PDB file of C-alpha atoms in Angstrom:
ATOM      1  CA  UNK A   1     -11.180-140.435-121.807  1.00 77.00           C
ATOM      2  CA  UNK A   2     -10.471-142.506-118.994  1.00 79.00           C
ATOM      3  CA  UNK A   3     -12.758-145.592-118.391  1.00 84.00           C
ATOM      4  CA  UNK A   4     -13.093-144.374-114.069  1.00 84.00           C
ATOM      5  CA  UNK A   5     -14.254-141.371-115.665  1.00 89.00           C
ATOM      6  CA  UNK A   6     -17.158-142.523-118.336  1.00 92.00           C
ATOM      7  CA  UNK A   7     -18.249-144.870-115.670  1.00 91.00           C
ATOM      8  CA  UNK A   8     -18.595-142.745-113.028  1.00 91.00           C
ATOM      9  CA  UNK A   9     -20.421-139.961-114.671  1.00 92.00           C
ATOM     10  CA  UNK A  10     -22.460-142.530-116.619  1.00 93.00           C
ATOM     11  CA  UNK A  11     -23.692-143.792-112.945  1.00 91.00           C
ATOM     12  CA  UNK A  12     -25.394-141.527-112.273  1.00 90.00           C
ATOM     13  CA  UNK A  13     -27.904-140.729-114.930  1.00 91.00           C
ATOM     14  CA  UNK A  14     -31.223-141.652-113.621  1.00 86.00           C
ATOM     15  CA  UNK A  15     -30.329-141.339-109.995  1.00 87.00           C
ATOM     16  CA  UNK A  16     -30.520-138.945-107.049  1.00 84.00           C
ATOM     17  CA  UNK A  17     -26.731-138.150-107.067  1.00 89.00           C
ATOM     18  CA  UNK A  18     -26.273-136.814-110.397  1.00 92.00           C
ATOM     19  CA  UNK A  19     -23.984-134.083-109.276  1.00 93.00           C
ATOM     20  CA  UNK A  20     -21.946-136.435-107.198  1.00 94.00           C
ATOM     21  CA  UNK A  21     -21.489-139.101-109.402  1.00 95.00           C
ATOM     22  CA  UNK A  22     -19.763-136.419-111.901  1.00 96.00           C
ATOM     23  CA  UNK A  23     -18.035-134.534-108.938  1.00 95.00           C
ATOM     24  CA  UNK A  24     -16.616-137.686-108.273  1.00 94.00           C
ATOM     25  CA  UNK A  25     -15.874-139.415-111.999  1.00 94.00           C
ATOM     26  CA  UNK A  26     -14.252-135.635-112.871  1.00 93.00           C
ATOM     27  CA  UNK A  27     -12.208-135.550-110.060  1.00 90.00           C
ATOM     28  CA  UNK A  28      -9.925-138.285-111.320  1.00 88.00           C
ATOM     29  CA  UNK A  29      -8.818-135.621-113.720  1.00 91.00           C
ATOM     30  CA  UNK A  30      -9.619-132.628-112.527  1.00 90.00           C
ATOM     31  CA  UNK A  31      -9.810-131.152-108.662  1.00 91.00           C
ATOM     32  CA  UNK A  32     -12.998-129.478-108.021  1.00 93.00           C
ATOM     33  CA  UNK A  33     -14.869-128.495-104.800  1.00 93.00           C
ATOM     34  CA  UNK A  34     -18.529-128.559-105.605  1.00 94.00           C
ATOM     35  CA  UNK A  35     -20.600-129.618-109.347  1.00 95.00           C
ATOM     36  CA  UNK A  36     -24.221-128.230-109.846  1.00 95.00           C
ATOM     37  CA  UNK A  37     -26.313-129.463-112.639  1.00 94.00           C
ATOM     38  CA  UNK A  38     -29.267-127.180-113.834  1.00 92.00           C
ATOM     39  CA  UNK A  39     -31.754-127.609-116.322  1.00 90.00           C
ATOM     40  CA  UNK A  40     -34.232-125.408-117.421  1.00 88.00           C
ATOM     41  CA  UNK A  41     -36.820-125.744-120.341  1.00 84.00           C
ATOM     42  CA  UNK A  42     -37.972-123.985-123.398  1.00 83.00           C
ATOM     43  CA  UNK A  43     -40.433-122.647-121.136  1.00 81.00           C
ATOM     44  CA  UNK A  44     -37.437-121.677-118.360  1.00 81.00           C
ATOM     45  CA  UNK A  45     -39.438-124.322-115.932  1.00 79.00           C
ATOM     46  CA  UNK A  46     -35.961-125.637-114.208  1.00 81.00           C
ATOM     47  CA  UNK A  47     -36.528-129.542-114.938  1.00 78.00           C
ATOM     48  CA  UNK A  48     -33.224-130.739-113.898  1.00 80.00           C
ATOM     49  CA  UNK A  49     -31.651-129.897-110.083  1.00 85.00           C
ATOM     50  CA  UNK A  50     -28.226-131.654-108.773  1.00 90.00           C
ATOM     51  CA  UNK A  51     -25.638-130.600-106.794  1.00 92.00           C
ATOM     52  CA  UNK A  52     -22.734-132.072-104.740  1.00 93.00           C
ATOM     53  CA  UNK A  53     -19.765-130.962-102.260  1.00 92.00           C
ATOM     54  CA  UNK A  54     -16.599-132.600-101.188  1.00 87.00           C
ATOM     55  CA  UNK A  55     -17.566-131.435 -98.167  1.00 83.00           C
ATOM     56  CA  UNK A  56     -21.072-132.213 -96.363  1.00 83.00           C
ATOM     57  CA  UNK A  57     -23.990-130.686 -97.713  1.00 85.00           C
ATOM     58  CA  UNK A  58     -22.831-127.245 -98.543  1.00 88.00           C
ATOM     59  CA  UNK A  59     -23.398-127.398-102.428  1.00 89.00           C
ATOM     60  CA  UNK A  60     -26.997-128.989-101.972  1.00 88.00           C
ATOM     61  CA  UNK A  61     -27.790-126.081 -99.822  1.00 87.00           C
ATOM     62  CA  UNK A  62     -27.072-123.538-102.358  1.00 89.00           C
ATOM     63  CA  UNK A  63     -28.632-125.166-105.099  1.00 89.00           C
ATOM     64  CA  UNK A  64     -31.884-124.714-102.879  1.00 86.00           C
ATOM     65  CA  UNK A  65     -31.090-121.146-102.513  1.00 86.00           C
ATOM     66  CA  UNK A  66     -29.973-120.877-106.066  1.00 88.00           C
ATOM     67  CA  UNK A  67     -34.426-122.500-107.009  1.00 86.00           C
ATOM     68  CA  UNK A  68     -35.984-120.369-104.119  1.00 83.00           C
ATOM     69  CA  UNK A  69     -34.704-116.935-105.468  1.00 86.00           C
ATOM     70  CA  UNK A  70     -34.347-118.283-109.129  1.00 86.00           C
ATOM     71  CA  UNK A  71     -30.870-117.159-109.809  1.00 89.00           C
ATOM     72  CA  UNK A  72     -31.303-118.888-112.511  1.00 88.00           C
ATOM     73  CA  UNK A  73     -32.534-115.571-114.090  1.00 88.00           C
ATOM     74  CA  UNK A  74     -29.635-113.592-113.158  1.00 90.00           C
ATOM     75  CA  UNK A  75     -27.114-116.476-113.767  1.00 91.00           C
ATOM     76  CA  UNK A  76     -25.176-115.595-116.605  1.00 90.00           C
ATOM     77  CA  UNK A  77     -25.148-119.243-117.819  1.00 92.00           C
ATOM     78  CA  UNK A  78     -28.888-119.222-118.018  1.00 91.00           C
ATOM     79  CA  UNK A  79     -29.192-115.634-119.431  1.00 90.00           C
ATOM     80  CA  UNK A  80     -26.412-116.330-122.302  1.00 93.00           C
ATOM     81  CA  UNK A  81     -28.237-119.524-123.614  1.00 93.00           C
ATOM     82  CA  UNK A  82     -31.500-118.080-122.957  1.00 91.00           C
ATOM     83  CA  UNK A  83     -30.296-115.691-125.456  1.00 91.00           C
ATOM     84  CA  UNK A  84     -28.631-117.664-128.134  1.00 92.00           C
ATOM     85  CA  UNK A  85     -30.869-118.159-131.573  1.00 92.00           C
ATOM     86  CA  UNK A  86     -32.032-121.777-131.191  1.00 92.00           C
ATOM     87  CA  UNK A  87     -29.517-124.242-133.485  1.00 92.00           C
ATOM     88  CA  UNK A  88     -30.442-127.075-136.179  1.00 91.00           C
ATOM     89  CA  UNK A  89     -28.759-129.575-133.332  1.00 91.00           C
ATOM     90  CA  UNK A  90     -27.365-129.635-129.789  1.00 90.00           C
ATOM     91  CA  UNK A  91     -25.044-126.924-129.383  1.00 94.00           C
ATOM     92  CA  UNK A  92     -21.857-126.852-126.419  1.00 96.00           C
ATOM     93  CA  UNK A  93     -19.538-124.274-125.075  1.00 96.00           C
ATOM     94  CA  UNK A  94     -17.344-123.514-122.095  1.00 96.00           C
ATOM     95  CA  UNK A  95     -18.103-121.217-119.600  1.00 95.00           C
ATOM     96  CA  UNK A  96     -16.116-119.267-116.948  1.00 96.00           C
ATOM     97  CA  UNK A  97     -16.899-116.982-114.225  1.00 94.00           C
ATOM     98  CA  UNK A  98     -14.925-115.748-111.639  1.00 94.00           C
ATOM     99  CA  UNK A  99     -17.291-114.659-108.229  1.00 93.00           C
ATOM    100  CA  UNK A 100     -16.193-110.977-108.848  1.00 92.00           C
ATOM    101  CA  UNK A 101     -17.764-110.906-111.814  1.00 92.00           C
ATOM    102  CA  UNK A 102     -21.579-111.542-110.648  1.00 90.00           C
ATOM    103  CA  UNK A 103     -23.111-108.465-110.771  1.00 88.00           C
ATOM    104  CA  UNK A 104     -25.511-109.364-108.642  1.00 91.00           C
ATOM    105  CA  UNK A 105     -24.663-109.190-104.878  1.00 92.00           C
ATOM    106  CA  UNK A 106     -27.211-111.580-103.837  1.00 92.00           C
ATOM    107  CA  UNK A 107     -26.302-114.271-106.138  1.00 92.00           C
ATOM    108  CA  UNK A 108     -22.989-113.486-105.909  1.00 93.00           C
ATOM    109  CA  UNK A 109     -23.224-113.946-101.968  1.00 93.00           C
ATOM    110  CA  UNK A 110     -25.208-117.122-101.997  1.00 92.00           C
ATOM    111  CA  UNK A 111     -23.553-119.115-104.273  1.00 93.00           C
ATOM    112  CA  UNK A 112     -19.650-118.047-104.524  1.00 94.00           C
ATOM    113  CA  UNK A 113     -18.941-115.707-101.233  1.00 92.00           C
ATOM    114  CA  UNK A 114     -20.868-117.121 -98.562  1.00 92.00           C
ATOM    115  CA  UNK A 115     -19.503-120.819 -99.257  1.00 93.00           C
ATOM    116  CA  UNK A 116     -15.822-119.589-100.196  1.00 93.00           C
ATOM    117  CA  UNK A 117     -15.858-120.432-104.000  1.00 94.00           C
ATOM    118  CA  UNK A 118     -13.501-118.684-105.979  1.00 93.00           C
ATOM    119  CA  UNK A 119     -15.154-119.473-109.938  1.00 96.00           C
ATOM    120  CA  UNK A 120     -16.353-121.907-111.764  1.00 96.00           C
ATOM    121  CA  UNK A 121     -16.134-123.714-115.456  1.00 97.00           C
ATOM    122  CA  UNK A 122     -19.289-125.147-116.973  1.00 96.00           C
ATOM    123  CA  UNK A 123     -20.598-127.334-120.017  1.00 96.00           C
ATOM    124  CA  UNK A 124     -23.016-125.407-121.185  1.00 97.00           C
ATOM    125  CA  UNK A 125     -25.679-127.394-123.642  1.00 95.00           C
ATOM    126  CA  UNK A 126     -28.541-125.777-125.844  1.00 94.00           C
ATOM    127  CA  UNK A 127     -30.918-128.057-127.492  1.00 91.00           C
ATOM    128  CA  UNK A 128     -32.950-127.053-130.919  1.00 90.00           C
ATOM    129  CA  UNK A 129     -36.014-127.616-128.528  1.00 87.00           C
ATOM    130  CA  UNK A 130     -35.111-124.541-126.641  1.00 88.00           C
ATOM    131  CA  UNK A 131     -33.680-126.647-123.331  1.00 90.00           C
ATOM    132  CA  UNK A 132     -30.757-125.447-121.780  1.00 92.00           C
ATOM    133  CA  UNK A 133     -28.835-126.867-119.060  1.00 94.00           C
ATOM    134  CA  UNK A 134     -25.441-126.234-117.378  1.00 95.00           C
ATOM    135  CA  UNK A 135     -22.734-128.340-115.414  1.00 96.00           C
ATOM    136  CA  UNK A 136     -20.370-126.735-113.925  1.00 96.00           C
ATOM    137  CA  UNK A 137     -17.274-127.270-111.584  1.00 97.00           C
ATOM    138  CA  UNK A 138     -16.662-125.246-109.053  1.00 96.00           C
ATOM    139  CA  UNK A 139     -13.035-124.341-107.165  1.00 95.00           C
ATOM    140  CA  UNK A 140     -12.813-122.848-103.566  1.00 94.00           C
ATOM    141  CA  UNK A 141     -10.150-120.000-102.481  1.00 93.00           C
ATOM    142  CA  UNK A 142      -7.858-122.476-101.462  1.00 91.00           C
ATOM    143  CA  UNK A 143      -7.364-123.594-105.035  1.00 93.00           C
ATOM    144  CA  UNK A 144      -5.572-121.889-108.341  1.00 93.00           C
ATOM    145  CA  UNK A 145      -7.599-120.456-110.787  1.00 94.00           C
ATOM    146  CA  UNK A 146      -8.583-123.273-113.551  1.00 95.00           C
ATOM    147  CA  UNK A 147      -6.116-123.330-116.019  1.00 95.00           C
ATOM    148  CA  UNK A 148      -5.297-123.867-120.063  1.00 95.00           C
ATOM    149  CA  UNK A 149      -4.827-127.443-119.211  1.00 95.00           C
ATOM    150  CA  UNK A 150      -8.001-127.737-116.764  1.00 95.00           C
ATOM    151  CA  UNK A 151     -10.094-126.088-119.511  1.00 96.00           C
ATOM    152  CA  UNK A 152      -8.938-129.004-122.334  1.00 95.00           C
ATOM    153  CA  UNK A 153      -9.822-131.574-119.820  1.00 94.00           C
ATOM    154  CA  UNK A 154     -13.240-130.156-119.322  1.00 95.00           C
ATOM    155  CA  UNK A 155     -13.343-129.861-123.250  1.00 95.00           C
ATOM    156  CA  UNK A 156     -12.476-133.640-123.741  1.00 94.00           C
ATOM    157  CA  UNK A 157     -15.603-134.899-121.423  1.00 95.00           C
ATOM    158  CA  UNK A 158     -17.764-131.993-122.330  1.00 95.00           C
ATOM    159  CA  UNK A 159     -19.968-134.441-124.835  1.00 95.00           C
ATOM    160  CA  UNK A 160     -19.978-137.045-122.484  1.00 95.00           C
ATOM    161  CA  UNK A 161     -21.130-134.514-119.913  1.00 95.00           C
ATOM    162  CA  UNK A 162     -23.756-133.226-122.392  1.00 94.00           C
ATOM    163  CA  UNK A 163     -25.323-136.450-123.106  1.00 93.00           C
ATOM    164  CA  UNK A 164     -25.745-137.814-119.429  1.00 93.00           C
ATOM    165  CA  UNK A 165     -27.414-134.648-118.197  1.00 91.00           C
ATOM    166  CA  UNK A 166     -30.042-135.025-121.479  1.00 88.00           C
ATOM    167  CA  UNK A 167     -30.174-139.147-120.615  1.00 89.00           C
ATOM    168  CA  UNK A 168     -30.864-137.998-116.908  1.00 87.00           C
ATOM    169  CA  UNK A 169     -33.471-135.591-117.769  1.00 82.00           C
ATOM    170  CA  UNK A 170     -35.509-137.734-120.701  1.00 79.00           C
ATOM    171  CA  UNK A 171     -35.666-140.053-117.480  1.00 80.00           C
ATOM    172  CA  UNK A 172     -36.635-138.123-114.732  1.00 69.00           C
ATOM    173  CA  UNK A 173     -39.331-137.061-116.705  1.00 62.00           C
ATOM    174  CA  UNK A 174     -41.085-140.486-117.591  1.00 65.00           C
ATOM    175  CA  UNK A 175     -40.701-141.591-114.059  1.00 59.00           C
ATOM    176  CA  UNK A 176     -42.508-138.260-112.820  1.00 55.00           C
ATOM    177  CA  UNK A 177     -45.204-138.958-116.043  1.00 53.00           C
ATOM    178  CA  UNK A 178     -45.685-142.269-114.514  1.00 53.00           C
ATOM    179  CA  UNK A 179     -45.890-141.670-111.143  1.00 50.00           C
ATOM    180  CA  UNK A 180     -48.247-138.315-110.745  1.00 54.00           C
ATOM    181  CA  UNK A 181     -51.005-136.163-112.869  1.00 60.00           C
ATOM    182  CA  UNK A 182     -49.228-133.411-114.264  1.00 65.00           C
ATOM    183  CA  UNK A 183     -49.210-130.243-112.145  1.00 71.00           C
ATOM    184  CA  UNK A 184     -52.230-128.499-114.489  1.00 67.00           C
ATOM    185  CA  UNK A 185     -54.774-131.366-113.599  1.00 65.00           C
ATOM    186  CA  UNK A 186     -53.674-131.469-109.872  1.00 74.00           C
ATOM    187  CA  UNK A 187     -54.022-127.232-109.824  1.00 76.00           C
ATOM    188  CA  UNK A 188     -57.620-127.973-110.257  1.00 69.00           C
ATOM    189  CA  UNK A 189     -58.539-129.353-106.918  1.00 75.00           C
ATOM    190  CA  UNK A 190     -56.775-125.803-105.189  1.00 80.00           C
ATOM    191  CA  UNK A 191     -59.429-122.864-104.546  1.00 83.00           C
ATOM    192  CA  UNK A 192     -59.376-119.752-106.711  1.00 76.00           C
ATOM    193  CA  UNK A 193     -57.113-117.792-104.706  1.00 84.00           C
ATOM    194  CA  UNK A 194     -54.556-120.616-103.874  1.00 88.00           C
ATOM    195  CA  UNK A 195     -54.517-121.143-107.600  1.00 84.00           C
ATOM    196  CA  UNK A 196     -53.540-117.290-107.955  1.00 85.00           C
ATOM    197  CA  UNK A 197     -51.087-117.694-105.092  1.00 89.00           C
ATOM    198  CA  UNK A 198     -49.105-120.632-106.527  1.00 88.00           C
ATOM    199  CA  UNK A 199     -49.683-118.858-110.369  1.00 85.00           C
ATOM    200  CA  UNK A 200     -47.314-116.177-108.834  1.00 86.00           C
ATOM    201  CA  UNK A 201     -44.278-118.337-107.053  1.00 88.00           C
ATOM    202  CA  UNK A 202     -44.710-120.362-110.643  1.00 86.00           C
ATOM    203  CA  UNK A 203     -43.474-116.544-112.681  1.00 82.00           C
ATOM    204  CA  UNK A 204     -40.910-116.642-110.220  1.00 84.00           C
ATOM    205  CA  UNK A 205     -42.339-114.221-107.317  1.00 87.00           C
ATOM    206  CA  UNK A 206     -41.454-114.220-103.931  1.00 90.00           C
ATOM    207  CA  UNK A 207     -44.588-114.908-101.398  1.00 91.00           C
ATOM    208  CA  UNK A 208     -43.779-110.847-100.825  1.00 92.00           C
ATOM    209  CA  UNK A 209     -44.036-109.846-104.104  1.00 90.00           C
ATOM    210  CA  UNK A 210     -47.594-112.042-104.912  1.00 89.00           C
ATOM    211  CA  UNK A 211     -49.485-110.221-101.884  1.00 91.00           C
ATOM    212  CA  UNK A 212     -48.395-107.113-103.549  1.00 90.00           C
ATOM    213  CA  UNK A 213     -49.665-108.393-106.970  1.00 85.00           C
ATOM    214  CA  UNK A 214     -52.782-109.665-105.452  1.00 86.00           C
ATOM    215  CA  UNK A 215     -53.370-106.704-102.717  1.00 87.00           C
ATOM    216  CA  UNK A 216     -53.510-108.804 -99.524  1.00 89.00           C
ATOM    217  CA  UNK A 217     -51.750-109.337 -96.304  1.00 92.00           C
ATOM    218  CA  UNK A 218     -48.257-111.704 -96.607  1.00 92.00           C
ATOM    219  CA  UNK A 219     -49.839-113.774 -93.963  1.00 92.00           C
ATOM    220  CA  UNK A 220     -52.774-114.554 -95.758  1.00 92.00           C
ATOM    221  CA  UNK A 221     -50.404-115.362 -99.164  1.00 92.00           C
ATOM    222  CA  UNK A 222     -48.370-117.668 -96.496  1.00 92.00           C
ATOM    223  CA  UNK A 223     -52.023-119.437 -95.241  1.00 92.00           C
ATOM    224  CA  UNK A 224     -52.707-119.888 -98.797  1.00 92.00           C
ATOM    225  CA  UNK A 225     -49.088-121.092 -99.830  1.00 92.00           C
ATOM    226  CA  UNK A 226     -49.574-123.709 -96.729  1.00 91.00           C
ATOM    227  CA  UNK A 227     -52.957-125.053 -97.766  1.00 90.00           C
ATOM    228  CA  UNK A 228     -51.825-125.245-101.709  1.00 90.00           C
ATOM    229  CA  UNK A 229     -48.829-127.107-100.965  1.00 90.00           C
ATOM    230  CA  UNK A 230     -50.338-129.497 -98.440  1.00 87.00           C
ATOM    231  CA  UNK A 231     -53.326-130.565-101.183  1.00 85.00           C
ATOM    232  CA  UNK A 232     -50.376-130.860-103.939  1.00 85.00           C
ATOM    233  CA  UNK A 233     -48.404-132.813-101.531  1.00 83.00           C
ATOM    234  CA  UNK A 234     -45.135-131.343-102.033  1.00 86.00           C
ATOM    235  CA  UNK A 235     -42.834-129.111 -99.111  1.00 85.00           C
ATOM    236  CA  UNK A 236     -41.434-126.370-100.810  1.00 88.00           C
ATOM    237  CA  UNK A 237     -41.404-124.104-104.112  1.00 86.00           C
ATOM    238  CA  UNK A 238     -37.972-126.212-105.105  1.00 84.00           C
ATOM    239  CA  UNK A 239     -40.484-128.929-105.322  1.00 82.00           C
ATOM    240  CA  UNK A 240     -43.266-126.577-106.713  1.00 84.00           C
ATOM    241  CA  UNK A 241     -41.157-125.543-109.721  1.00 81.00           C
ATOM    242  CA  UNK A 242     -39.545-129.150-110.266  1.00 75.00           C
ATOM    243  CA  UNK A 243     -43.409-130.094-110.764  1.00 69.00           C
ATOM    244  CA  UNK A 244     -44.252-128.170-113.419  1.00 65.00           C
TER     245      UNK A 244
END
């Protein structure tokens, strides 16, 4: 592996620009339009969210879209590992998916048609504690399809890739410790029914589907959203689920 490489994704462990840092190191070897990096636990509480573009913002927008709806359910990534028997020891594969191949319009729109991606190729990483996570490499319509030779490369810094995404997340995770109660003890202060409101966008409902579930007004699940988040002191449920 080339030293530009190691350094550059090894830069950005710990930081906010995770997925740049590797978008960057990786394209000294291999062109690319956006990276994500997704994490999700035993638990499939997403613990790990990155994302970078060549091009302005465009990948961290998706990724935001990609958390609000959890895709991460319908992402075939997620839903392959989720499925896998968990090993003795970290386990890594390739992945591949070419946007006609979502079978989900939705995702498919939001995070390959609307932003003109053509596929992408992913490290995907299973830990024996259940944790999955996935980096992938994205190409736009402009480029070729990845190829043998693009898939070896990917191969070669797949470990590398592995390790600084776990490295990243063992570190995230005592700086949140340190910083803030966890999200349980600070759920206390909320009333009853802002507690039921923010149970729901936790299982992955949509402020829609809760006042269904709960038999009330949207409006009033939106009042109670607003309050919940304001005493919690976070913005959106990106930030709600990164909490947990």
């Amino acid at each position: 592996m080339a030293t530009p490489v190691v350094s550059g994704v090894l830069a950005g462990i710990g930081t906010s620009h995770l997925a740049a840092s590797y978008l960057a190191a990786m394209h000294c070897v291999l062109p690319v339009t956006f990276c994500t990096v997704f994490a999700v636990s035993a638990t499939g509480r997403i613990e790990t969210v990155s994302a970078a573009s060549a091009y302005g913002n465009t990948a961290e927008r998706t990724a935001e879209r990609y958390v609000a709806q959890r895709f991460d359910l319908l992402d075939p990534n997620m839903a392959w590992l989720a499925a896998r028997k968990l090993p003795k020891r970290a386990q890594l594969w390739l992945g591949h998916q070419h946007a006609e191949e979502v079978a989900d319009p939705a995702y498919r729109a939001a995070c390959y048609g609307d932003v003109g991606i053509r596929e992408r190729a992913s490290v995907l990483v299973l830990l024996p504690t259940g944790q999955r996570a996935a980096v992938s490499f994205y190409r736009s319509l402009a480029q070729p399809d990845f190829d043998s030779t693009d898939f070896r490369l990917l191969e070669t810094h797949a470990a590398l890739l592995a390790d600084a995404t776990a490295a990243h997340g063992r570190i995230a995770f005592a700086a949140r410790e340190a910083v803030e109660p966890s999200l349980a003890s600070r759920l206390l202060g909320l009333s009853l029914r802002e507690r039921e409101v923010i149970g729901h966008l936790l299982a992955g409902k949509t402020a829609k589907e809760a006042a269904r579930e709960i038999g009330v007004e949207l409006t009033t699940v939106r009042t109670h959203q607003y309050r919940a988040f304001r005493r919690l002191g976070i913005r959106t449920v990106k930030e709600l689920l990164s909490a947990r």
